[in-house]
Coordinates of C-alpha atoms in Angstrom, one line a residue:
Chain A
M1 CA 81.0 20.7 191.2
T2 CA 84.1 22.4 189.8
D3 CA 84.9 19.3 187.7
R4 CA 81.6 19.3 186.0
L5 CA 81.9 20.0 182.3
P6 CA 80.2 23.2 181.1
S7 CA 76.7 22.8 179.8
V8 CA 76.4 23.6 176.1
L9 CA 73.6 24.9 174.0
I10 CA 73.9 24.4 170.2
I11 CA 71.8 26.7 168.1
D12 CA 71.9 25.6 164.5
E13 CA 69.0 25.6 162.0
N14 CA 70.9 22.8 160.2
A15 CA 69.7 19.9 162.3
T16 CA 72.2 17.4 160.8
R17 CA 75.2 19.6 161.6
A18 CA 73.9 20.3 165.1
S19 CA 73.6 16.6 165.8
I20 CA 77.1 15.8 164.7
I21 CA 78.4 18.5 167.1
E22 CA 76.2 17.1 169.8
A23 CA 77.6 13.6 169.1
G24 CA 81.1 14.9 169.3
L25 CA 80.6 16.6 172.6
A26 CA 78.8 13.6 174.0
A27 CA 81.8 11.4 173.0
A28 CA 84.1 13.9 174.8
G29 CA 82.1 13.3 178.0
H30 CA 79.7 16.3 177.8
S31 CA 76.5 15.1 179.3
Q32 CA 74.7 18.5 179.3
V33 CA 74.3 19.4 175.6
M34 CA 71.1 20.8 174.2
V35 CA 70.3 21.5 170.6
I36 CA 67.9 24.1 169.3
N37 CA 67.0 24.2 165.6
E38 CA 64.7 27.1 165.6
M39 CA 64.8 30.5 167.2
H40 CA 61.2 30.8 168.4
G41 CA 61.0 31.3 172.1
I42 CA 64.8 31.3 172.4
A43 CA 64.9 33.8 175.3
A44 CA 62.8 31.6 177.5
K45 CA 64.8 28.4 176.6
I46 CA 68.1 30.2 177.5
A47 CA 66.6 31.4 180.8
L48 CA 65.3 27.9 181.6
H49 CA 68.5 25.9 180.8
E50 CA 71.1 28.6 181.7
P51 CA 73.8 27.1 179.4
D52 CA 77.4 27.9 180.2
V53 CA 78.4 27.9 176.5
I54 CA 76.3 28.7 173.5
V55 CA 77.5 27.6 170.0
I56 CA 75.8 29.2 167.0
D57 CA 76.4 29.1 163.3
L58 CA 77.5 32.3 161.6
E59 CA 74.8 32.0 158.8
N60 CA 72.1 32.3 161.4
P61 CA 70.6 35.8 160.9
N62 CA 69.5 35.9 164.6
R63 CA 72.9 36.6 166.1
D64 CA 72.0 40.2 166.7
M65 CA 68.8 39.2 168.5
L66 CA 70.7 36.6 170.5
E67 CA 73.2 39.1 171.7
S68 CA 70.5 41.6 172.7
I69 CA 69.0 38.8 174.9
F70 CA 72.4 38.5 176.6
Q71 CA 72.5 42.3 177.1
L72 CA 69.1 42.2 178.7
S73 CA 70.0 39.2 180.8
R74 CA 72.8 41.2 182.4
A75 CA 70.1 42.8 184.4
V76 CA 69.1 39.5 185.9
K77 CA 72.7 38.6 186.8
R78 CA 73.3 36.2 184.0
P79 CA 76.3 37.7 182.3
I80 CA 77.2 36.1 179.0
A81 CA 80.0 37.5 176.9
M82 CA 81.1 36.6 173.5
F83 CA 83.8 33.9 173.5
V84 CA 87.1 35.5 172.7
D85 CA 90.3 35.5 174.4
R86 CA 91.3 38.9 173.1
S87 CA 94.9 37.9 172.6
D88 CA 93.8 34.7 170.8
T89 CA 92.7 36.1 167.4
E90 CA 93.9 32.9 165.8
A91 CA 91.3 30.8 167.5
M92 CA 88.7 33.4 166.6
Q93 CA 89.9 33.4 163.0
S94 CA 89.6 29.7 162.7
A95 CA 86.1 29.7 164.2
I96 CA 85.0 32.4 161.8
D97 CA 86.6 30.5 158.9
A98 CA 84.7 27.4 159.9
G99 CA 81.5 29.4 160.2
V100 CA 80.8 29.1 163.9
S101 CA 80.7 31.5 166.9
A102 CA 80.3 30.9 170.6
Y103 CA 79.3 32.7 173.7
V104 CA 80.2 31.8 177.3
V105 CA 79.2 32.8 180.7
D106 CA 81.5 35.4 182.1
G107 CA 84.2 34.0 184.3
L108 CA 84.3 30.5 182.8
R109 CA 87.9 29.5 182.4
Q110 CA 89.1 29.8 178.8
E111 CA 90.7 26.3 178.8
R112 CA 87.4 24.7 179.7
V113 CA 85.8 26.4 176.7
K114 CA 88.6 25.9 174.2
S115 CA 87.9 22.1 173.8
I116 CA 84.3 22.8 173.1
L117 CA 85.1 25.4 170.5
D118 CA 87.8 23.2 168.9
M119 CA 85.2 20.4 168.7
A120 CA 82.7 22.7 167.1
I121 CA 85.2 24.1 164.6
S122 CA 86.4 20.7 163.5
R123 CA 82.9 19.4 163.1
F124 CA 81.8 22.4 161.2
N125 CA 84.8 22.0 158.9
A126 CA 84.0 18.3 158.5
F127 CA 80.4 19.1 157.7
S128 CA 81.4 21.6 155.0
R129 CA 83.7 19.1 153.4
L130 CA 81.0 16.4 153.4
E131 CA 78.6 18.9 151.8
R132 CA 81.1 19.7 149.1
E133 CA 81.8 16.0 148.4
L134 CA 78.1 15.3 148.3
K135 CA 77.5 18.1 145.8
E136 CA 80.4 16.8 143.6
A137 CA 79.0 13.3 143.8
R138 CA 75.6 14.5 142.9
G139 CA 77.1 16.3 139.9
A140 CA 78.9 13.2 138.8
L141 CA 75.7 11.2 139.1
E142 CA 73.8 13.8 137.0
Q143 CA 76.5 13.6 134.3
R144 CA 76.2 9.8 134.1
K145 CA 72.5 10.1 133.7
V146 CA 72.8 12.5 130.8
I147 CA 75.3 10.3 129.0
D148 CA 73.0 7.3 129.5
Q149 CA 70.1 9.3 128.0
A150 CA 72.2 10.4 125.0
K151 CA 73.4 6.8 124.4
G152 CA 69.7 5.7 124.5
L153 CA 68.8 8.3 121.8
I154 CA 71.7 7.2 119.6
M155 CA 70.8 3.5 120.0
T156 CA 67.2 4.2 118.9
S157 CA 67.9 6.5 116.0
R158 CA 70.9 4.6 114.6
G159 CA 69.9 1.2 115.6
V160 CA 73.3 0.4 117.2
D161 CA 74.2 -1.2 120.5
E162 CA 75.3 0.6 123.7
D163 CA 79.0 0.2 123.1
A164 CA 78.7 1.7 119.6
A165 CA 76.6 4.5 120.8
Y166 CA 79.2 5.5 123.4
K167 CA 81.9 5.3 120.8
L168 CA 80.0 7.7 118.5
L169 CA 79.5 10.1 121.4
R170 CA 83.2 10.0 122.3
K171 CA 84.2 10.6 118.7
A172 CA 81.8 13.6 118.4
A173 CA 83.3 15.0 121.5
M174 CA 86.9 14.5 120.3
N175 CA 86.1 16.0 116.9
T176 CA 84.6 19.2 118.4
N177 CA 87.1 19.3 121.3
R178 CA 84.3 19.2 123.9
K179 CA 83.6 17.0 126.9
I180 CA 81.5 13.9 126.4
V181 CA 79.0 15.1 128.9
D182 CA 78.6 18.4 127.1
V183 CA 78.0 16.7 123.8
A184 CA 75.5 14.3 125.5
E185 CA 73.8 17.3 127.1
S186 CA 73.3 19.2 123.9
L187 CA 72.1 16.0 122.2
V188 CA 69.5 15.3 124.9
M189 CA 68.4 19.0 124.9
S190 CA 68.0 19.2 121.1
A191 CA 66.2 15.9 121.1
R192 CA 63.8 17.2 123.7
L193 CA 63.3 20.5 121.8
L194 CA 62.8 18.8 118.4
G195 CA 60.6 16.2 120.0
D196 CA 58.4 18.8 121.5
E197 CA 58.2 20.7 118.2
G198 CA 57.3 17.5 116.4
K199 CA 54.2 16.9 118.5
Chain B
M1 CA 98.5 47.7 140.7
I2 CA 95.2 46.5 142.0
T3 CA 94.6 46.3 145.7
E4 CA 92.0 43.8 146.8
L5 CA 89.7 44.9 149.7
S6 CA 87.1 42.7 151.4
A7 CA 84.0 44.5 152.5
G8 CA 81.0 43.2 154.4
F9 CA 77.5 44.4 153.6
L10 CA 74.0 43.5 154.6
P11 CA 71.2 43.2 152.0
L12 CA 69.8 46.7 152.3
T13 CA 69.2 49.5 149.8
D14 CA 71.7 51.7 151.5
S15 CA 74.5 49.4 150.6
A16 CA 74.1 50.9 147.1
I17 CA 77.2 53.0 147.1
L18 CA 79.5 50.0 147.8
I19 CA 77.7 47.8 145.3
A20 CA 77.7 50.4 142.5
A21 CA 81.4 51.2 143.2
K22 CA 82.2 47.6 142.3
E23 CA 79.7 46.9 139.6
R24 CA 80.0 50.3 137.7
G25 CA 83.8 50.3 137.8
F26 CA 84.4 53.2 140.2
A27 CA 86.5 51.0 142.5
E28 CA 88.5 49.5 139.6
A29 CA 89.2 53.0 138.2
E30 CA 91.0 53.7 141.5
G31 CA 92.9 50.5 141.5
I32 CA 90.7 48.7 143.9
A33 CA 89.1 45.3 143.5
L34 CA 86.2 45.2 145.9
N35 CA 85.3 41.8 147.3
L36 CA 81.8 42.3 148.6
V37 CA 80.6 39.7 151.1
R38 CA 77.0 39.5 152.0
E39 CA 76.4 39.0 155.7
T40 CA 73.4 37.8 157.7
S41 CA 74.0 39.8 160.9
W42 CA 75.8 42.9 162.1
A43 CA 77.5 40.7 164.7
N44 CA 79.2 38.9 161.8
V45 CA 80.3 42.2 160.3
R46 CA 81.7 43.3 163.6
D47 CA 83.5 40.0 164.2
K48 CA 85.0 39.8 160.7
L49 CA 86.2 43.4 160.9
A50 CA 87.8 42.6 164.3
V51 CA 89.7 39.5 163.1
G52 CA 90.8 41.2 159.9
Q53 CA 88.7 39.2 157.4
F54 CA 87.2 42.6 156.3
E55 CA 89.2 45.7 156.0
I56 CA 86.1 47.8 155.5
S57 CA 82.4 47.4 155.8
H58 CA 78.9 48.8 155.3
A59 CA 78.0 49.6 159.0
L60 CA 75.3 51.0 161.2
A61 CA 76.2 54.6 162.0
P62 CA 76.5 54.0 165.8
M63 CA 78.6 50.9 165.3
P64 CA 82.1 52.5 165.3
I65 CA 81.1 54.6 168.3
A66 CA 79.9 51.6 170.3
A67 CA 83.1 49.7 169.4
N68 CA 85.3 52.6 170.5
L69 CA 83.4 53.0 173.8
G70 CA 84.1 49.4 174.6
L71 CA 80.4 48.3 174.3
T72 CA 81.2 45.4 172.0
P73 CA 83.2 42.3 172.7
F74 CA 86.3 43.4 170.8
D75 CA 88.8 46.2 171.5
T76 CA 89.2 46.8 167.8
R77 CA 89.0 50.5 167.1
L78 CA 86.8 51.5 164.1
I79 CA 86.5 54.8 162.3
A80 CA 83.9 56.2 159.9
P81 CA 85.8 58.3 157.3
M82 CA 82.6 58.5 155.2
A83 CA 78.9 58.2 155.5
L84 CA 76.9 56.1 153.0
G85 CA 73.9 58.4 152.5
L86 CA 71.1 60.0 154.4
G87 CA 67.7 58.5 155.4
G88 CA 66.5 55.2 154.0
N89 CA 64.4 53.8 156.9
A90 CA 60.7 53.7 157.6
I91 CA 58.3 52.5 160.3
T92 CA 55.9 49.8 159.2
V93 CA 52.9 48.6 161.4
S94 CA 50.5 45.8 161.1
T95 CA 47.1 46.2 159.4
A96 CA 45.4 45.8 162.8
L97 CA 47.5 48.5 164.4
L98 CA 47.0 50.9 161.5
A99 CA 43.2 50.3 161.8
K100 CA 43.4 51.2 165.5
M101 CA 45.5 54.4 164.7
Q102 CA 42.9 55.4 162.2
D103 CA 40.0 54.7 164.6
E104 CA 41.6 56.7 167.4
S105 CA 42.6 59.8 165.5
G106 CA 41.8 59.4 161.8
F107 CA 45.5 59.1 161.0
L108 CA 46.5 59.2 157.3
G109 CA 49.8 59.7 155.6
L110 CA 53.5 59.6 156.5
D111 CA 54.0 62.6 158.8
A112 CA 56.0 61.7 161.9
E113 CA 54.1 64.1 164.1
A114 CA 50.6 62.8 163.1
A115 CA 51.7 59.2 163.2
G116 CA 53.2 59.7 166.6
R117 CA 50.1 61.3 167.9
A118 CA 47.9 58.5 166.5
L119 CA 50.1 55.8 168.0
A120 CA 50.1 57.6 171.4
D121 CA 46.3 57.6 171.4
V122 CA 46.3 53.8 170.7
V123 CA 48.9 53.3 173.5
A124 CA 46.8 55.4 175.9
A125 CA 43.7 53.4 175.0
G126 CA 45.5 50.1 175.4
R127 CA 46.9 51.2 178.8
S128 CA 43.4 52.0 180.2
G129 CA 42.1 48.8 178.6
G130 CA 44.9 46.7 180.2
D131 CA 46.1 45.5 176.8
K132 CA 49.3 43.6 176.2
L133 CA 52.2 46.1 175.4
L134 CA 52.7 46.7 171.7
Q135 CA 56.0 45.2 170.4
F136 CA 58.2 46.9 167.8
G137 CA 61.2 45.3 166.1
V138 CA 64.5 46.9 165.3
V139 CA 67.6 45.2 163.8
H140 CA 70.3 46.1 166.4
P141 CA 70.6 48.0 169.7
F142 CA 73.3 50.2 168.2
S143 CA 71.4 51.3 165.1
G144 CA 69.9 54.4 163.7
H145 CA 66.6 52.4 163.7
N146 CA 66.6 51.9 167.4
F147 CA 67.5 55.4 168.3
E148 CA 65.2 57.2 165.8
L149 CA 62.3 54.9 166.8
R150 CA 63.0 55.7 170.5
Y151 CA 63.3 59.4 169.8
W152 CA 60.1 59.5 167.8
L153 CA 58.2 57.5 170.5
S154 CA 59.5 59.7 173.3
A155 CA 58.8 63.0 171.5
S156 CA 55.3 61.6 170.8
G157 CA 54.7 61.0 174.5
I158 CA 55.3 57.3 174.5
T159 CA 57.9 55.9 176.8
P160 CA 60.0 53.2 175.2
D161 CA 60.3 50.0 177.2
S162 CA 57.5 50.8 179.6
D163 CA 54.7 51.8 177.1
I164 CA 56.1 49.8 174.1
E165 CA 58.4 46.9 174.0
I166 CA 61.3 47.1 171.6
V167 CA 62.8 43.7 170.4
I168 CA 65.6 42.8 168.1
L169 CA 65.0 40.9 164.9
P170 CA 66.9 40.4 161.6
P171 CA 65.6 42.7 158.8
S172 CA 64.7 39.8 156.5
L173 CA 62.4 38.2 159.1
M174 CA 60.5 41.5 160.0
A175 CA 57.7 41.1 157.5
D176 CA 57.0 37.5 158.6
A177 CA 57.0 38.5 162.2
L178 CA 54.5 41.2 161.5
A179 CA 52.3 39.0 159.4
S180 CA 52.2 36.3 162.1
G181 CA 51.4 38.8 164.8
Q182 CA 54.6 38.2 166.7
I183 CA 55.3 42.0 166.5
D184 CA 53.0 45.0 165.8
G185 CA 55.5 47.2 164.0
Y186 CA 59.1 47.6 163.0
C187 CA 61.6 50.3 162.1
V188 CA 64.0 49.0 159.4
G189 CA 65.9 50.0 156.3
E190 CA 64.6 49.5 152.8
P191 CA 63.6 47.3 151.0
W192 CA 62.2 45.6 154.1
N193 CA 59.4 48.0 154.5
S194 CA 58.4 47.8 150.9
V195 CA 58.6 44.0 151.2
G196 CA 56.3 44.0 154.2
V197 CA 53.8 46.1 152.3
A198 CA 54.0 44.0 149.1
R199 CA 53.4 40.8 151.2
G200 CA 50.3 42.4 152.7
A201 CA 51.8 42.2 156.2
G202 CA 51.7 45.9 157.0
H203 CA 51.7 49.6 156.1
I204 CA 54.3 52.3 156.3
I205 CA 53.2 55.0 158.8
T206 CA 56.2 57.3 158.7
T207 CA 59.8 57.6 157.6
K208 CA 63.2 58.3 159.0
S209 CA 63.3 61.4 156.7
S210 CA 60.1 62.7 158.4
I211 CA 61.4 62.0 162.0
W212 CA 64.7 63.7 161.3
A213 CA 65.3 65.2 157.8
S214 CA 68.7 64.6 156.3
S215 CA 69.6 62.2 159.1
P216 CA 72.6 59.8 159.0
E217 CA 72.1 56.0 158.6
K218 CA 75.0 53.9 157.4
V219 CA 78.7 54.6 157.4
L220 CA 81.8 53.1 155.9
A221 CA 83.5 51.5 158.9
V222 CA 87.2 50.9 158.7
R223 CA 89.6 49.5 161.2
E224 CA 91.6 52.4 162.6
D225 CA 94.9 50.6 162.5
W226 CA 94.3 49.5 158.9
A227 CA 93.4 53.1 157.9
G228 CA 96.7 54.3 159.5
E229 CA 98.8 51.8 157.6
N230 CA 97.0 52.1 154.3
A231 CA 96.3 55.8 153.9
E232 CA 96.7 55.8 150.1
T233 CA 94.4 52.8 149.6
L234 CA 91.8 54.4 151.9
H235 CA 92.0 57.7 150.0
A236 CA 91.5 55.8 146.7
L237 CA 88.6 54.0 148.1
L238 CA 86.9 57.2 149.3
R239 CA 87.3 58.7 145.9
A240 CA 85.7 55.6 144.3
L241 CA 82.9 55.6 146.7
Y242 CA 82.3 59.4 146.2
R243 CA 82.0 58.8 142.4
S244 CA 79.7 55.9 143.1
A245 CA 77.5 58.0 145.3
E246 CA 77.3 60.6 142.6
W247 CA 76.2 58.0 140.1
C248 CA 73.7 56.5 142.6
G249 CA 72.1 59.9 143.2
Q250 CA 71.3 60.7 139.6
P251 CA 67.6 60.0 138.9
E252 CA 68.4 58.6 135.4
N253 CA 70.4 55.8 137.1
H254 CA 67.7 54.8 139.6
S255 CA 66.1 52.0 137.5
E256 CA 69.5 50.5 136.7
L257 CA 70.6 50.7 140.3
A258 CA 67.4 49.1 141.5
A259 CA 67.9 46.2 139.1
L260 CA 71.6 45.9 140.2
L261 CA 70.8 45.9 143.9
G262 CA 67.9 43.4 143.3
S263 CA 70.2 40.7 141.8
P264 CA 70.6 37.4 143.7
A265 CA 74.2 38.2 144.7
Y266 CA 73.1 41.4 146.5
L267 CA 69.6 42.0 147.9
G268 CA 67.9 39.2 146.0
Q269 CA 64.6 41.1 145.8
P270 CA 62.5 42.3 142.9
A271 CA 63.6 45.7 141.6
E272 CA 60.1 47.1 142.1
F273 CA 60.6 46.7 145.8
I274 CA 63.8 48.7 145.7
L275 CA 63.0 51.5 143.3
P276 CA 60.5 53.4 145.5
A277 CA 63.2 54.2 148.1
L278 CA 65.6 55.4 145.4
D279 CA 63.2 57.6 143.4
G280 CA 61.3 58.8 146.5
S281 CA 58.0 57.3 145.3
I282 CA 57.8 55.4 148.6
L283 CA 56.6 58.7 150.0
G284 CA 53.5 58.4 147.9
A285 CA 51.6 61.3 146.6
S286 CA 53.8 63.9 148.3
P287 CA 56.4 64.8 145.6
P288 CA 60.0 64.0 146.3
G289 CA 62.5 66.9 146.3
G290 CA 62.8 70.0 148.4
G291 CA 65.3 68.1 150.5
R292 CA 62.6 65.8 151.9
D293 CA 63.6 62.9 149.8
F294 CA 63.5 59.4 151.4
F295 CA 67.0 58.2 150.8
Q296 CA 69.8 60.5 149.6
P297 CA 73.1 58.9 148.6
H298 CA 74.8 62.0 147.3
A299 CA 73.3 65.5 147.4
R300 CA 73.5 67.8 150.4
A301 CA 76.8 66.4 151.6
A302 CA 75.1 63.0 152.1
T303 CA 78.5 61.2 152.5
F304 CA 80.1 63.7 154.8
P305 CA 80.7 62.1 158.3
W306 CA 79.4 65.0 160.5
Q307 CA 80.8 64.7 164.0
S308 CA 77.5 66.2 165.2
H309 CA 75.8 63.0 163.9
A310 CA 78.2 60.9 166.0
L311 CA 77.5 63.1 169.0
W312 CA 73.8 62.8 168.6
F313 CA 74.0 59.0 168.4
Y314 CA 76.2 59.2 171.5
S315 CA 73.5 61.3 173.3
Q316 CA 70.9 58.6 172.5
M317 CA 73.2 55.8 173.7
V318 CA 73.5 57.7 177.0
R319 CA 69.7 58.2 177.0
S320 CA 69.1 54.5 176.6
G321 CA 71.5 53.7 179.4
Y322 CA 74.1 51.9 177.2
V323 CA 76.9 54.2 178.5
G324 CA 77.4 56.8 181.1
H325 CA 78.0 60.4 180.0
S326 CA 81.5 61.9 180.5
A327 CA 83.6 64.4 178.6
A328 CA 86.0 61.5 177.7
H329 CA 83.2 59.3 176.3
A330 CA 81.9 62.2 174.2
E331 CA 85.3 62.8 172.8
I332 CA 85.7 59.1 171.9
A333 CA 82.3 59.3 170.1
R334 CA 83.3 62.5 168.3
Q335 CA 86.6 61.1 167.1
S336 CA 84.9 57.9 165.8
Y337 CA 83.9 60.0 162.8
R338 CA 86.7 61.4 160.7
P339 CA 85.6 64.4 158.5
D340 CA 89.3 65.4 158.4
I341 CA 90.1 62.3 156.3
Y342 CA 87.1 62.9 154.1
R343 CA 87.9 66.6 153.6
A344 CA 91.5 65.9 152.7
V345 CA 90.5 63.4 150.0
M346 CA 87.6 65.4 148.5
T347 CA 89.3 68.7 148.3
G348 CA 92.0 66.9 146.4
I349 CA 89.6 66.1 143.6
G350 CA 87.8 69.5 143.7
V351 CA 84.6 68.3 145.4
P352 CA 82.8 70.9 147.6
V353 CA 83.1 69.9 151.3
P354 CA 81.7 71.5 154.4
S355 CA 84.3 73.6 156.1
A356 CA 83.0 72.7 159.6
N357 CA 83.1 69.3 161.2
S358 CA 79.9 69.7 163.1
K359 CA 76.6 71.5 162.6
V360 CA 73.6 72.4 164.7
E361 CA 71.2 69.6 163.8
G362 CA 67.7 71.1 163.3
A363 CA 68.9 74.6 162.5
L364 CA 68.1 74.5 158.8
K365 CA 64.4 74.6 158.0
E366 CA 65.0 74.9 154.3
M367 CA 67.7 73.9 151.9
V368 CA 70.5 76.6 151.9
A369 CA 73.8 77.1 150.3
V370 CA 76.6 77.1 152.8
G371 CA 80.3 77.9 152.9
A372 CA 82.4 75.1 151.5
S373 CA 86.0 74.6 150.7
S374 CA 85.2 75.3 147.1
Q375 CA 82.1 76.0 145.0
F376 CA 78.7 75.9 146.5
L377 CA 77.3 73.2 148.8
Y378 CA 73.6 72.8 149.6
L379 CA 72.6 71.5 153.0
G380 CA 69.3 70.8 154.8
P381 CA 66.6 71.0 155.8
D382 CA 67.8 68.9 158.7
G383 CA 65.1 69.4 161.3
F384 CA 63.8 67.0 163.9
F385 CA 60.0 66.5 163.6
D386 CA 59.4 67.9 167.1
G387 CA 61.2 71.1 166.4
A388 CA 64.0 70.3 168.8
V389 CA 67.6 71.4 168.1
F390 CA 70.7 69.5 168.8
D391 CA 73.7 71.8 169.3
P392 CA 76.8 69.7 169.7
D393 CA 78.4 72.5 171.6
R394 CA 75.7 72.2 174.2
L395 CA 75.9 68.4 174.6
D396 CA 75.7 68.4 178.4
A397 CA 72.6 70.5 178.5
Y398 CA 71.0 68.4 175.7
I399 CA 71.7 65.1 177.6
A400 CA 70.5 66.6 180.9
S401 CA 67.2 67.6 179.3
Q402 CA 66.5 64.2 177.9
T403 CA 63.7 62.1 179.4
A404 CA 63.7 58.3 179.2

């Protein structure tokens, strides 16, 4: 019994992030991991599953509610305290930086919790990185779309081929000291405005 | 030289002084660059203060007291060297509950006494009818909301926890919870009452200012060790916040302030939901003024951290069973508020400051001029709606006389 890994409840309204933490914990041998994506009926779920550790994202506006449930549950001999080894502010700091917090049952040994928190922190960080990369990729994709549209406009109005259209765009950008995408954007925008006016 | 300070805030109208200090240049004029970080929970504010991500924060008035009494998971000591205004909360109930209150006692208006009586009638009728207990939401156990709601219920003959259930919910979710019937009412800071009304989820039945006139709500919370090591920065900050409070309190600035607070970076709500709390029109037909305004960021020593306020919150924490009463605990609570720091800073810039650290709460029935370190200072009225008086010098007797 003493060797059993602590049971973990992950509360995260972001289902994707919750599942990558769940997968990470499963890979580390945690068999008792539960994920909750929405807060409705949370008190009953906690009472039912009695998790040893609860991991929650800091963006969740329900932390105050969650903590008050723990306060109430003290009355039914289910003491849960916030995870923090008071001397270990560094761990706390990196958890907060990553955007995650955790609570544990009182008396659970710190070292058994640390690996869970470390896992959550690294997965939260990985998720943020992924999100950032995705956003950048999406931005790059948008830019290419605008340039393609601008090229199309030039090809029709000037009767040139794609290569020539791109060269014209690049020249206009160099002459005005702007980025190609900015020139393309203003071209598409004015074409749209003028087109609408013409109709 | 510019000192950068990170401050947490929750999207509430009473974060006005911090936001205006940044946006209207009062902080910059004192050499401070305020980095305001919007938070989604008071737990986040507490954690980030504890690990040093925030030097200062918009905080619930009982928060530093709870921290210093060891009721929170950290042993970080916090102090409140300044209050961030008086009033600003209201109690909103569902349309269904308001209808019952009107049926039972023809209740109308925002008077705390009448609203309490009407609710007590509904609770009594529900008890004899075997109805499910009414549920009211507040944002945090250690909040002005929780304690003023409980005080109002008790003084109206309704026992919190046995006659009415009190649950914790984030402010932004209150209106939805009310609309869906999950709760029957809530006590929360603005604009979340006005938002509930605008969404057709509920009606405001009374206000914090009616339950306890000129009552404390939010404070500036500062880590005690940081305050000790950065006295000059703290003083500059308090001067900036005082000037900001002055600006926020001027009626001609209310529209601009409402628009500023409403912007997506801050409250992210339409200005028309924010303005009624600032100009007092949330109180409806009864004209603002006479000291009975809804939210007061400046006048009547609204930013002075009265130790009697700290002790009253402490008395209510004892009443609710969060902490046992002892002289040592009371002293910790009293010392959590630091009027000495405030006074030293404000007298330095010629601002009138109360000469006492505490006052008898409920002693002033009208607005009066009182002794101050310089010039005149107007205080009050500061009465509780039930006529009770809180004398901080008779704390033991007050605590002993409290019922659940």
